[in-house]
Short mmCIF file of C-alpha atoms in Angstrom, two decimals:
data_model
loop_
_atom_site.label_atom_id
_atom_site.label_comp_id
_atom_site.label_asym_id
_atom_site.label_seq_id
_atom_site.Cartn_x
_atom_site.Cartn_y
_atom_site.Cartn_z
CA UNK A 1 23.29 45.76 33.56
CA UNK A 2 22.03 42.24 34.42
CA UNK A 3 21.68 40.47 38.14
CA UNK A 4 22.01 36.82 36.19
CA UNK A 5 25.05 35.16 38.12
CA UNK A 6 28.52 34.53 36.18
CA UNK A 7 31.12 32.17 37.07
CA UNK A 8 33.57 33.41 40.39
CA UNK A 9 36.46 34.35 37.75
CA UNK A 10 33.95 35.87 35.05
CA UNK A 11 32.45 38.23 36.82
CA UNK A 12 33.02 40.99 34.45
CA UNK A 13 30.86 39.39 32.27
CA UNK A 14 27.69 41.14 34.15
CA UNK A 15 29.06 44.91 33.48
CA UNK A 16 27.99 47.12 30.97
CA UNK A 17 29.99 50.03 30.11
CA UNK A 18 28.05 51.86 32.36
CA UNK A 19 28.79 50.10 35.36
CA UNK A 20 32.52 50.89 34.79
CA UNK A 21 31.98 54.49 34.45
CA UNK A 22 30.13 55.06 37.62
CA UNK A 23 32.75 52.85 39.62
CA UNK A 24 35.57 55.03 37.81
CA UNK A 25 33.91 58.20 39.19
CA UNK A 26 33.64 56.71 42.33
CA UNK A 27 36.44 55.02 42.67
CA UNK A 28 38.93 58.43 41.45
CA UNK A 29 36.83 60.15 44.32
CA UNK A 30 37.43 57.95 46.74
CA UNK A 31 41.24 57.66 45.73
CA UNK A 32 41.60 61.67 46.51
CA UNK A 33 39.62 60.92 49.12
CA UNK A 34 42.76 58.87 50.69
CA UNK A 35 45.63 61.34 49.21
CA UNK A 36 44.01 64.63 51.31
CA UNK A 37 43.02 62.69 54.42
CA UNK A 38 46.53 61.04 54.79
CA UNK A 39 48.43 63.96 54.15
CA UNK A 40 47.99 64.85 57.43
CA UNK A 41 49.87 62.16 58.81
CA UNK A 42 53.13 62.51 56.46
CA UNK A 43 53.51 66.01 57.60
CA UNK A 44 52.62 65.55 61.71
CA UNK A 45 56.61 66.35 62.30
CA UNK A 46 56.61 69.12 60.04
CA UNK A 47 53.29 70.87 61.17
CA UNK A 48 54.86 69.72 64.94
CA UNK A 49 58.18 72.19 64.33
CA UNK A 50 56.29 75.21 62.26
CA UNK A 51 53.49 75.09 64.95
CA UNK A 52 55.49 73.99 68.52
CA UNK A 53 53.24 71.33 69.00
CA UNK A 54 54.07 67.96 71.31
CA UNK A 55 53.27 64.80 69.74
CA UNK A 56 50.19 64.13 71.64
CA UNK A 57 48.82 67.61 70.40
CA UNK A 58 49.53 67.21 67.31
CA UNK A 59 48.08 63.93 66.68
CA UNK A 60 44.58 65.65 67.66
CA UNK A 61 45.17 67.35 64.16
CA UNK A 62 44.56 63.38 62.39
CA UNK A 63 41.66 63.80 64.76
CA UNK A 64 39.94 66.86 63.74
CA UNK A 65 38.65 65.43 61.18
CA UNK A 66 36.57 62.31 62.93
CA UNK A 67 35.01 65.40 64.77
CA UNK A 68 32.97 66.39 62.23
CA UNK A 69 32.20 63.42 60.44
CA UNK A 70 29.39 62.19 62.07
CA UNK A 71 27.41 65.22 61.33
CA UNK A 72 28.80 64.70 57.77
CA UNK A 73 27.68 61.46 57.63
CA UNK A 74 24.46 61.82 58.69
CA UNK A 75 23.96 64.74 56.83
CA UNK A 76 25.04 64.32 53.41
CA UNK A 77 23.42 60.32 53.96
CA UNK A 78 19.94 61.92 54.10
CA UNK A 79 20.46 64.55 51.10
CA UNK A 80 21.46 60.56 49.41
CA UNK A 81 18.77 59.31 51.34
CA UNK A 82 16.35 61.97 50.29
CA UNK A 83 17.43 63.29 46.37
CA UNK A 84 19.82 60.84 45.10
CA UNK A 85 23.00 59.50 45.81
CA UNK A 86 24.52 61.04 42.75
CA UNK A 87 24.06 64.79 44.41
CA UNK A 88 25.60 63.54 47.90
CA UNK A 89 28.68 62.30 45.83
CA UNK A 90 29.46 65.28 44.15
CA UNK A 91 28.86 67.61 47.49
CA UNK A 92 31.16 65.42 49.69
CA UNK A 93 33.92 65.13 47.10
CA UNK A 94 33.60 68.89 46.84
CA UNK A 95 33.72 69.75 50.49
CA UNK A 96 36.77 67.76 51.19
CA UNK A 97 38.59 69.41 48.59
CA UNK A 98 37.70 73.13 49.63
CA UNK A 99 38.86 71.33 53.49
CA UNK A 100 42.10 70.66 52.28
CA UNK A 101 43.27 73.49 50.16
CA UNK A 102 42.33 75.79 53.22
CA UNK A 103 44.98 73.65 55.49
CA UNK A 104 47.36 74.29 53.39
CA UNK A 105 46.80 78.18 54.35
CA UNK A 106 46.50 77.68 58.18
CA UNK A 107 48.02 79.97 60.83
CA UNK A 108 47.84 77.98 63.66
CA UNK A 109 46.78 75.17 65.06
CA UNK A 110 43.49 75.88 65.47
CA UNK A 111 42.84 77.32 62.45
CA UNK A 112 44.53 73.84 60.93
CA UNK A 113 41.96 72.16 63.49
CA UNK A 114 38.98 73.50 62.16
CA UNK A 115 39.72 73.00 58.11
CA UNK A 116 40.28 69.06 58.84
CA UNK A 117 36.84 69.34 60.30
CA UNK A 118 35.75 70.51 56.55
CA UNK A 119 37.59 67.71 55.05
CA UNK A 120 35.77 65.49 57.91
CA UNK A 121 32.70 66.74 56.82
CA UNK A 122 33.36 65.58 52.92
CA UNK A 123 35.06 62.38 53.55
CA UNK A 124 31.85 61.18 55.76
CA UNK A 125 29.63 62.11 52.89
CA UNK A 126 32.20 60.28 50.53
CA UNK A 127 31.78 56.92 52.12
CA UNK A 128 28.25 56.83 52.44
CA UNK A 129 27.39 58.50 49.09
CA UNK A 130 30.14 56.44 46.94
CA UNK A 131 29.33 53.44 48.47
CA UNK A 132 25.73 53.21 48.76
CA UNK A 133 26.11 54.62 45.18
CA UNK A 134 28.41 51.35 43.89
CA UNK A 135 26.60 49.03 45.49
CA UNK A 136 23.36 49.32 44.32
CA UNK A 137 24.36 49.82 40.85
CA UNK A 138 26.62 46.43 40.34
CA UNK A 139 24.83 42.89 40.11
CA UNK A 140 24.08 41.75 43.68
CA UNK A 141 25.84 39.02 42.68
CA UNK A 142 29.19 40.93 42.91
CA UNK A 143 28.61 43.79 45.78
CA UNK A 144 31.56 42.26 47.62
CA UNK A 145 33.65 42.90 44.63
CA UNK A 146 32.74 46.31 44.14
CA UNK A 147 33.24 47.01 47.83
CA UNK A 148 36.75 45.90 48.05
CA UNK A 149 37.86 47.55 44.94
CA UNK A 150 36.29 50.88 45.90
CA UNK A 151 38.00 50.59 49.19
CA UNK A 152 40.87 49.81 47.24
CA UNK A 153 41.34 53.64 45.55
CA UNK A 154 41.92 54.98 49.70
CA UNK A 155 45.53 53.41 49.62
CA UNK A 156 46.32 53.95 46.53
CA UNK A 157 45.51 57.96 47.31
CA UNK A 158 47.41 57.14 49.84
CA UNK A 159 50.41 55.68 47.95
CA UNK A 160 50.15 58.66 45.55
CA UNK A 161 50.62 61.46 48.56
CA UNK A 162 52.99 58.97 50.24
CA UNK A 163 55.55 59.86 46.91
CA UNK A 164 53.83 63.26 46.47
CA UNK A 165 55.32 63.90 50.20
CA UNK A 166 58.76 62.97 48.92
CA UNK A 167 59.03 64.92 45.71
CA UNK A 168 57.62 68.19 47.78
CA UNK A 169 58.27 68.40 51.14
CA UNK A 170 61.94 68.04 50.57
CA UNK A 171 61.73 71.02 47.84
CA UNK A 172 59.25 72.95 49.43
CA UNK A 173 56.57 73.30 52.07
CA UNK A 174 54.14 71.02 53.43
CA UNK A 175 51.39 73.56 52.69
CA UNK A 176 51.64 72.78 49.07
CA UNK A 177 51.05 68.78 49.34
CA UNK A 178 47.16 70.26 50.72
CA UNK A 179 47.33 72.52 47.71
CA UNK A 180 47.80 70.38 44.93
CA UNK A 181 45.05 67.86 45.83
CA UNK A 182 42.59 70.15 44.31
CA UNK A 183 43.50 68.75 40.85
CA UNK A 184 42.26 65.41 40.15
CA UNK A 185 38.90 66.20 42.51
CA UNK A 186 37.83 68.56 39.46
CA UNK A 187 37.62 65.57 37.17
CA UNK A 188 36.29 63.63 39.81
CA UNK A 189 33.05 66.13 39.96
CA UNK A 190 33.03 66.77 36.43
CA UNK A 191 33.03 62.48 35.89
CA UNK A 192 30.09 62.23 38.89
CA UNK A 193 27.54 65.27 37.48
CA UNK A 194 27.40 63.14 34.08
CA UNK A 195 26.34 59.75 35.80
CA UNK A 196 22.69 58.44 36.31
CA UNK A 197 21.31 57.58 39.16
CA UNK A 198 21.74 54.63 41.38
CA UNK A 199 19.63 51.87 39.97
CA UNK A 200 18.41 50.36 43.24
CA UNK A 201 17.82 53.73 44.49
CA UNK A 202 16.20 55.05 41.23
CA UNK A 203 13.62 51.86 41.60
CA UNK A 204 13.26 52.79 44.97
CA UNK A 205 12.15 56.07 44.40
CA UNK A 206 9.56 55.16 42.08
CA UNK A 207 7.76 52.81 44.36
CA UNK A 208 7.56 55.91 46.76
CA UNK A 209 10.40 54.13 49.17
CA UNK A 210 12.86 57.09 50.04
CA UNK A 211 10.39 59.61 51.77
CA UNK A 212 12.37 59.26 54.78
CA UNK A 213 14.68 61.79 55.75
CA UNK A 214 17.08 61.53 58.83
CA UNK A 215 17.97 65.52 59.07
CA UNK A 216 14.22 66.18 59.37
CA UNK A 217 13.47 63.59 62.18
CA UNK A 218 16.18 65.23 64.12
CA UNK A 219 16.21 68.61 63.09
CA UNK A 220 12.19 69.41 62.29
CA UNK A 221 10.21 72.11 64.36
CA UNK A 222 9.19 69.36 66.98
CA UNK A 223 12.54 68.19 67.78
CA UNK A 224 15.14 70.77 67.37
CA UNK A 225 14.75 72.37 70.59
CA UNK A 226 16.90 69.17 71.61
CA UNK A 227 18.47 67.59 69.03
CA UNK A 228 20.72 70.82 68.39
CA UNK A 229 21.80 71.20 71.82
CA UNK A 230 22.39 67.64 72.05
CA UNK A 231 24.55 67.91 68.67
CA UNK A 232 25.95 70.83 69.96
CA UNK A 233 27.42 68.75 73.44
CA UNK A 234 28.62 66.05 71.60
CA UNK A 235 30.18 68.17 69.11
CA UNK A 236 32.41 70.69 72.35
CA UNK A 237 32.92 67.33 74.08
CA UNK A 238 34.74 65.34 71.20
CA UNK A 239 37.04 68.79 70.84
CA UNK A 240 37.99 68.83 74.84
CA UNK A 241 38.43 65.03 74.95
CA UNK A 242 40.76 65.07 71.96
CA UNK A 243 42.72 68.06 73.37
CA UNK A 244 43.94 65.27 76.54
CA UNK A 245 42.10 65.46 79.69
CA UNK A 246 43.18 63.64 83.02
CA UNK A 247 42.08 60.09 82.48
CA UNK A 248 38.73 60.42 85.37
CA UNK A 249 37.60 63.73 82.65
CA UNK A 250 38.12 61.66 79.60
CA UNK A 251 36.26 59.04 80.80
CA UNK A 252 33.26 61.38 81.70
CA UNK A 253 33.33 63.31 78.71
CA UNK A 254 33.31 59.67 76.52
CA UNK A 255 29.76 58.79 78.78
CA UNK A 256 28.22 62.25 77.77
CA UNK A 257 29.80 61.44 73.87
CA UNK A 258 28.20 58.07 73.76
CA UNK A 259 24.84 58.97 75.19
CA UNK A 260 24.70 61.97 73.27
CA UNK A 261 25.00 59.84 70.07
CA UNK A 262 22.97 57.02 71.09
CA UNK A 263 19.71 59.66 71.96
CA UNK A 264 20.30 61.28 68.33
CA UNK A 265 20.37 57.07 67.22
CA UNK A 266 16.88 56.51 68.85
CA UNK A 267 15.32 59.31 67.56
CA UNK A 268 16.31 59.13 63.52
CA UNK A 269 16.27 55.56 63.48
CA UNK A 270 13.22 54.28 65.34
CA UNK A 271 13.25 50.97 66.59
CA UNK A 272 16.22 49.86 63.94
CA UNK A 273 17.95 52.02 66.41
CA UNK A 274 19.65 48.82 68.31
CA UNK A 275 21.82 47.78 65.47
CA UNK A 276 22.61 51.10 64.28
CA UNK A 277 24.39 51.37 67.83
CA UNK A 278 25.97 47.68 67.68
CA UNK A 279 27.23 48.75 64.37
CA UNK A 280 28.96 51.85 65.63
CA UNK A 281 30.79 49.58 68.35
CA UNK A 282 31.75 46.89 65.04
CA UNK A 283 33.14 50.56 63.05
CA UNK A 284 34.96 51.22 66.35
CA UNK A 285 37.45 48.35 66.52
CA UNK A 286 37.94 47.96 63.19
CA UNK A 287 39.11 51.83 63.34
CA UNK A 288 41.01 50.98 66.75
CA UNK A 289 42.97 48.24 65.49
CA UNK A 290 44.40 50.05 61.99
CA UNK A 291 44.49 53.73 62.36
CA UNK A 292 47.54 53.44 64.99
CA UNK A 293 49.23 51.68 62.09
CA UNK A 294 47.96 53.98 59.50
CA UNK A 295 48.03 57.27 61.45
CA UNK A 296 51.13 56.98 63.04
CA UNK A 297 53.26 54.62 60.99
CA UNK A 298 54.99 57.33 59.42
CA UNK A 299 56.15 59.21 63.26
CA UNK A 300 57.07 55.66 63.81
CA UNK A 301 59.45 55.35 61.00
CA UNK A 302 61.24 59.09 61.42
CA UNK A 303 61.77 58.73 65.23
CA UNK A 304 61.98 55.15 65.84
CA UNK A 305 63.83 53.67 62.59
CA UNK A 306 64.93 57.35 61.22
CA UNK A 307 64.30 57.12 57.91
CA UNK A 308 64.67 59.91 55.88
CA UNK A 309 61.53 61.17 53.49
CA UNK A 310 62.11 59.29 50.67
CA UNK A 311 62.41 56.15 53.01
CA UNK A 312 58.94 56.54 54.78
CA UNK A 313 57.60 57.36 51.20
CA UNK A 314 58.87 53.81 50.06
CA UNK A 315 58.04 52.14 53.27
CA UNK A 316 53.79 53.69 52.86
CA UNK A 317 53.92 52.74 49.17
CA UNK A 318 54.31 48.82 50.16
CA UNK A 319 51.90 49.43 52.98
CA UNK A 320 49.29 51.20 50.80
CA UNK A 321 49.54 48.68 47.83
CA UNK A 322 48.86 45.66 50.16
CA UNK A 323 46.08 47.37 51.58
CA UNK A 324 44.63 47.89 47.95
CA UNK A 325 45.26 44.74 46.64
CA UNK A 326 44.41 43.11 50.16
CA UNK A 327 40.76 45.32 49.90
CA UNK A 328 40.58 43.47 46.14
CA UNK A 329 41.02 40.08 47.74
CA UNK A 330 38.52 40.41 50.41
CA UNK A 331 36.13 41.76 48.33
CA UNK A 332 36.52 38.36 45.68
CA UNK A 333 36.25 36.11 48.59
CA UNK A 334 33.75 37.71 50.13
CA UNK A 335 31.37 36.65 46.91
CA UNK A 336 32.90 33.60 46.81
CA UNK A 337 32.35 32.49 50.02
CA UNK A 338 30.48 34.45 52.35
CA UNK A 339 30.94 38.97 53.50
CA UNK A 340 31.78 37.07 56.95
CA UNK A 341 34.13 34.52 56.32
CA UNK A 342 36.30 36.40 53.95
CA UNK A 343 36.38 39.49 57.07
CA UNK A 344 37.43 37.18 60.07
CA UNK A 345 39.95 35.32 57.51
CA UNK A 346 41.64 38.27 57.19
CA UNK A 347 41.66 40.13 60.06
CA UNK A 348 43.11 36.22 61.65
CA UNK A 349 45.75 36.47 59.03
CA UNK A 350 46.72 39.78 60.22
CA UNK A 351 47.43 38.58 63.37
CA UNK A 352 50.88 36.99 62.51
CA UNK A 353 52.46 39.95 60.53
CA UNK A 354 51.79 42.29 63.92
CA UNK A 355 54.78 41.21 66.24
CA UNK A 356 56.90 40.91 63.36
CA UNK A 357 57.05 44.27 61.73
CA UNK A 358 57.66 46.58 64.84
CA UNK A 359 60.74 43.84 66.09
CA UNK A 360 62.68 44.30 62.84
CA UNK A 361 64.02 47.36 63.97
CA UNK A 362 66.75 49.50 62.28
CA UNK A 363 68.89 47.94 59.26
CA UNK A 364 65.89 45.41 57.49
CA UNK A 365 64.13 47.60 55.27
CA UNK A 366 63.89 45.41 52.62
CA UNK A 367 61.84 42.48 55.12
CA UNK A 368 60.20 45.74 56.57
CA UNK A 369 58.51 46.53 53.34
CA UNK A 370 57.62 43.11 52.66
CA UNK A 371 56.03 42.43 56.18
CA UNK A 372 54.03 46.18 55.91
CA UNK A 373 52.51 44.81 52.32
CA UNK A 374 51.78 42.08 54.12
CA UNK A 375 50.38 43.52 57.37
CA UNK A 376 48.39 45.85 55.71
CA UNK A 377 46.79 44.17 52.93
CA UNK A 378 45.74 41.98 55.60
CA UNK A 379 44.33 44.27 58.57
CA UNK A 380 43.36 47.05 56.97
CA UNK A 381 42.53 44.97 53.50
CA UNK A 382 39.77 43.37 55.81
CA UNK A 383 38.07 46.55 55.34
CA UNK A 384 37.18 46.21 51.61
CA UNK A 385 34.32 44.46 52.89
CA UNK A 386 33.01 46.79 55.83
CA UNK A 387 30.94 48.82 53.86
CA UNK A 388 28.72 45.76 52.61
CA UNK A 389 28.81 44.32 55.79
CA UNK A 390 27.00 47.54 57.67
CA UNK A 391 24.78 48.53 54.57
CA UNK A 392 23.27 45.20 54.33
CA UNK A 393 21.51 45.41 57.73
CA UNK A 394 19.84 48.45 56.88
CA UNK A 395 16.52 48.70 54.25
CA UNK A 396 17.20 50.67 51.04
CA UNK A 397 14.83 53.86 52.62
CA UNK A 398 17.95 55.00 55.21
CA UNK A 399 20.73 53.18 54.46
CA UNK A 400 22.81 56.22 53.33
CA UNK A 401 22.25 58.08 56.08
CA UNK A 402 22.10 55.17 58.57
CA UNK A 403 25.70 54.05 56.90
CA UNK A 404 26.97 57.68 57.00
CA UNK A 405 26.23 58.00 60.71
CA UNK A 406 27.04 54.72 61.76
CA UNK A 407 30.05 54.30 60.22
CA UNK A 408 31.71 57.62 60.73
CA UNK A 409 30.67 57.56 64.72
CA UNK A 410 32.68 54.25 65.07
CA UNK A 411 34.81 55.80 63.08
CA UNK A 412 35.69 58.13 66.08
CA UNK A 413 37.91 54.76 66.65
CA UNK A 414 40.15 56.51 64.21
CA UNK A 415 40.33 59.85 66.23
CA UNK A 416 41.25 57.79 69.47
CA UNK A 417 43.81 55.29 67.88
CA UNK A 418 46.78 58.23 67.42
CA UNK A 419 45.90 60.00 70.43
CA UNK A 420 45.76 56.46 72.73
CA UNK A 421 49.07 55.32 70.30
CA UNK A 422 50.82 58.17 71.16
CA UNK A 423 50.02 57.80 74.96
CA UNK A 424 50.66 54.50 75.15
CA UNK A 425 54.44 54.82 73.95
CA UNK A 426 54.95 56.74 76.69
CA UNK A 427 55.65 54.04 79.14
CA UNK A 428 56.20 51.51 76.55
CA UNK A 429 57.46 52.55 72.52
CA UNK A 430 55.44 53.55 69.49
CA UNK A 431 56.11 50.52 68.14
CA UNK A 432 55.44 47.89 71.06
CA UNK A 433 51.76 50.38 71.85
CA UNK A 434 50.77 50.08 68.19
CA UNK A 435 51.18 46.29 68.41
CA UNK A 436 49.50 45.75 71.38
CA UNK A 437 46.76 48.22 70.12
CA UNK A 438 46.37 45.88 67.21
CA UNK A 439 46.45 42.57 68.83
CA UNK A 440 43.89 43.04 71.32
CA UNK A 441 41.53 45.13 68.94
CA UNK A 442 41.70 42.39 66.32
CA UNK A 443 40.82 39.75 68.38
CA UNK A 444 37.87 41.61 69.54
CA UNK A 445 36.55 42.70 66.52
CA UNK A 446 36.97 39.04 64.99
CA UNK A 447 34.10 37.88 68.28
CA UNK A 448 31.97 40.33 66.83
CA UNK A 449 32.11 39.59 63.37
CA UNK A 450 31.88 35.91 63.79
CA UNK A 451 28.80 35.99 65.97
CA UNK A 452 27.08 38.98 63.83
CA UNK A 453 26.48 41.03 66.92
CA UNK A 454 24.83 43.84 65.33
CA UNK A 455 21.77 41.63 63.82
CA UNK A 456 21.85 39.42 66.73
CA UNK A 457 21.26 42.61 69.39
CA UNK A 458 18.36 43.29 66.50
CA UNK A 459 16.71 40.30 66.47
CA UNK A 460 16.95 40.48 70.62
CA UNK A 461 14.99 43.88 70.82
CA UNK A 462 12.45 43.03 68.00
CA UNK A 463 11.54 39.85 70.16
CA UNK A 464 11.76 41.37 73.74
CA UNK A 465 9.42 44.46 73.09
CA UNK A 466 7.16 42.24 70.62
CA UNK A 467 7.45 44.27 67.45
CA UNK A 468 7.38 42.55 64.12
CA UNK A 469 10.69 41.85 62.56
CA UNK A 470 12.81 44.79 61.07
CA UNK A 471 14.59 44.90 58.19
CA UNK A 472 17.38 45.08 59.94
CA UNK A 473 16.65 41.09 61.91
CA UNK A 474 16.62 39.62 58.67
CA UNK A 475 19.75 41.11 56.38
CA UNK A 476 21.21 39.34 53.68
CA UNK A 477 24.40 38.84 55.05
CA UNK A 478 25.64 35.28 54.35
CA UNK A 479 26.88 32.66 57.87
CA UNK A 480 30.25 32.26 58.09
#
């Protein structure tokens, strides 16, 4: 492998062999990654009759999973942090596998409830191992790339349970779709035990740069005694909260969530700990504005539009192939031109597929699947880039863990986003709340990109307490 830059349309030209296989392993993971996480959402109506659930209820069940995934992230970050990122890949993809064969045997719903915390736990460890994995072993001069092609295996796991849902559920039971995921994941560890080690992170470790270990600042003799407890509170609140409180207890239990998170911040990441919290925020809205669209896109089209299972399986495989190709894009760009630029670009081009795709209505599926290729690769394409974008303001010594916890705390955006969807239609639609969800999320999210927020509220502490620059101050993010 060679960092020597190639030409924008010869990139290819810098990859060994090697680099192909580890991005293959990665990648496949990362795929089944998507096909057990969105299951879930293709079978909400069926778990809804089998279980008695209301919609609100069982939209927690997309939630369960965001529960855990902090701790996952965090967690399995550090054993990436600490060993290798190589080990963290194969645990996570492991985890989330044993998660999702056990839904398929649930009895209730909280039995159901507590195995999507398992697959939480594995799909937080996914994205912080696999990415922090592909990124420092391709070129620099091509990390955007690899980011939005590894984001780019999600949909299309997502495309593949999309038809998997319609060749099943129709014939059988929706227990089996959780069943059946097991297969590819064995080839997917078998591919990831054979790979060598990060090469960033293998240099690293040589110069004696990844002594640092998240778990033990948190969970050492010295400051267990309160980090567990605190764990603990954050860990009963985000359960009650996502079971529906009133609106005065939900907004309670959110202020003991958030300082719960932001003390466990402090204390693991030191004084980087302002942009680890601005970065959480960024992870929130981008979660907000697509996982009503992901998560509930599929309710929407059996209630709303009342298409039958092969229809919603048609519908998600336009959706999920703009998202991959839209991840693809936004990852070229983003080398091309700058990790900023190529995010707000798309995210602004999202902005005029919203309206149009939920006032269609019934009788325009062909335009429907067009606009939700469109829509997608757009909105939730944007996201190819996210995982560059929050790894480069963090120094090579934390960054899995820092990602991992980061990340998959905003990501709680993703456990709100059904749950405030599905509220939200209420007095309105599905539809009209998803759109309005989006609209308003977007354009936030867009202010925070464009003005680098996280690195700016950095650069802010470093200066006001008078401590030398961190790592974090000075990323090497490009300007818009």
């Amino acid at each position: 492998m060679t960092n020597s830059p190639a030409p924008p349309l010869r990139w290819r030209a810098t990859l060994a062999a090697q680099d192909w296989k580890a991005f293959t392993a990665a990648w496949l993971g990362y795929g089944m990654d998507g096909f057990d996480f969105v299951l879930i959402t293709l079978v909400l109506t069926d778990i809804s009759h089998d279980f008695h659930l209301s919609t609100i209820r069982a939209a927690t069940l997309v939630s369960a999973a965001f529960v855990s995934r902090w701790f996952g992230g965090l967690a399995i970050g550090a054993i990436g942090d600490r060993i290798g990122r190589r080990p963290a890949m194969v645990l996570s993809i492991a985890l989330y596998a044993v998660g999702s064969v056990l839904c398929g045997f649930a009895w209730g719903y909280w039995s159901l409830f507590a195995f999507r915390m398992v697959v939480g736990l594995g799909m937080a460890g996914e994205y912080s191992a696999s990415t922090t994995y592909i990124i420092e072993s391709w070129p620099r001069r091509i990390r955007n790339t690899a980011s939005g092609m590894l984001l780019s295996g999600y949909p299309l796991g997502s495309v593949l349970a999309a038809k998997a849902y319609a060749w099943v559920v129709p014939h059988s039971s929706w227990r089996v779709l959780f069943w059946i995921g097991i297969l590819p994941v064995v080839l997917a560890i078998y591919l990831r035990r054979r790979l060598p080690e990060a090469a960033e992170w293998q240099q690293a470790s040589q110069a004696g740069r990844t002594r640092f270990s998240a778990t033990r600042r948190l969970f050492d003799a010295r400051t267990r005694w309160w980090s567990v407890p605190v764990s603990l509170v954050a860990a009963v609140a985000l359960v009650v909260v996502l079971r529906g409180e009133p609106m005065p207890a939900t907004l309670a239990l959110v202020a003991v969530i958030t300082a719960c998170f932001v003390a466990l911040t402090v204390r693991f990441a030191g004084r980087l700990w302002p942009v680890v919290v601005a970065l959480m925020v960024t992870v929130f809205c981008a979660f907000l504005y697509s996982w009503p669209l992901q998560s509930l896109l599929p309710t929407y089209l059996k209630t709303d539009l009342h298409y039958d299972p092969a229809q919603v399986s048609d519908a998600l495989l336009y959706a999920g192939f703009g998202y991959a190709v839209g991840s693809v894009l936004v990852g070229y760009l983003g080398d091309r031109f700058s990790t900023r630029a190529a995010y707000v670009t798309m995210l602004v081009a999202s902005l005029v597929f919203v309206y149009p795709v939920f006032a269609l209505g019934e009788g325009h599926t062909v335009a429907l699947w067009v606009l939700l290729f469109l829509l997608v690769g757009t909105s939730s394409g944007a996201s190819g880039v996210l995982p560059k974008y929050v790894s480069d303001h963090y120094p090579i010594e934390m960054r899995a863990a820092a990602l991992g916890f980061s990340y998959n705390v905003g990501a709680l955006g993703g456990a709100a986003a059904p749950v405030l969807g599905a509220r939200l239609a209420k007095p309105l639609s599905l539809g009209t709340a998803i759109t309005v969800l989006s609209l308003g999320v977007t354009a936030l999210l867009v202010l925070l990109i464009v003005f680098d927020v996280p690195a700016r509220v950095q650069r802010y502490a470093d200066a006001r307490y008078g401590d030398r620059p961190s790592p974090a101050s000075n990323p090497t993010i490009e300007k818009v």
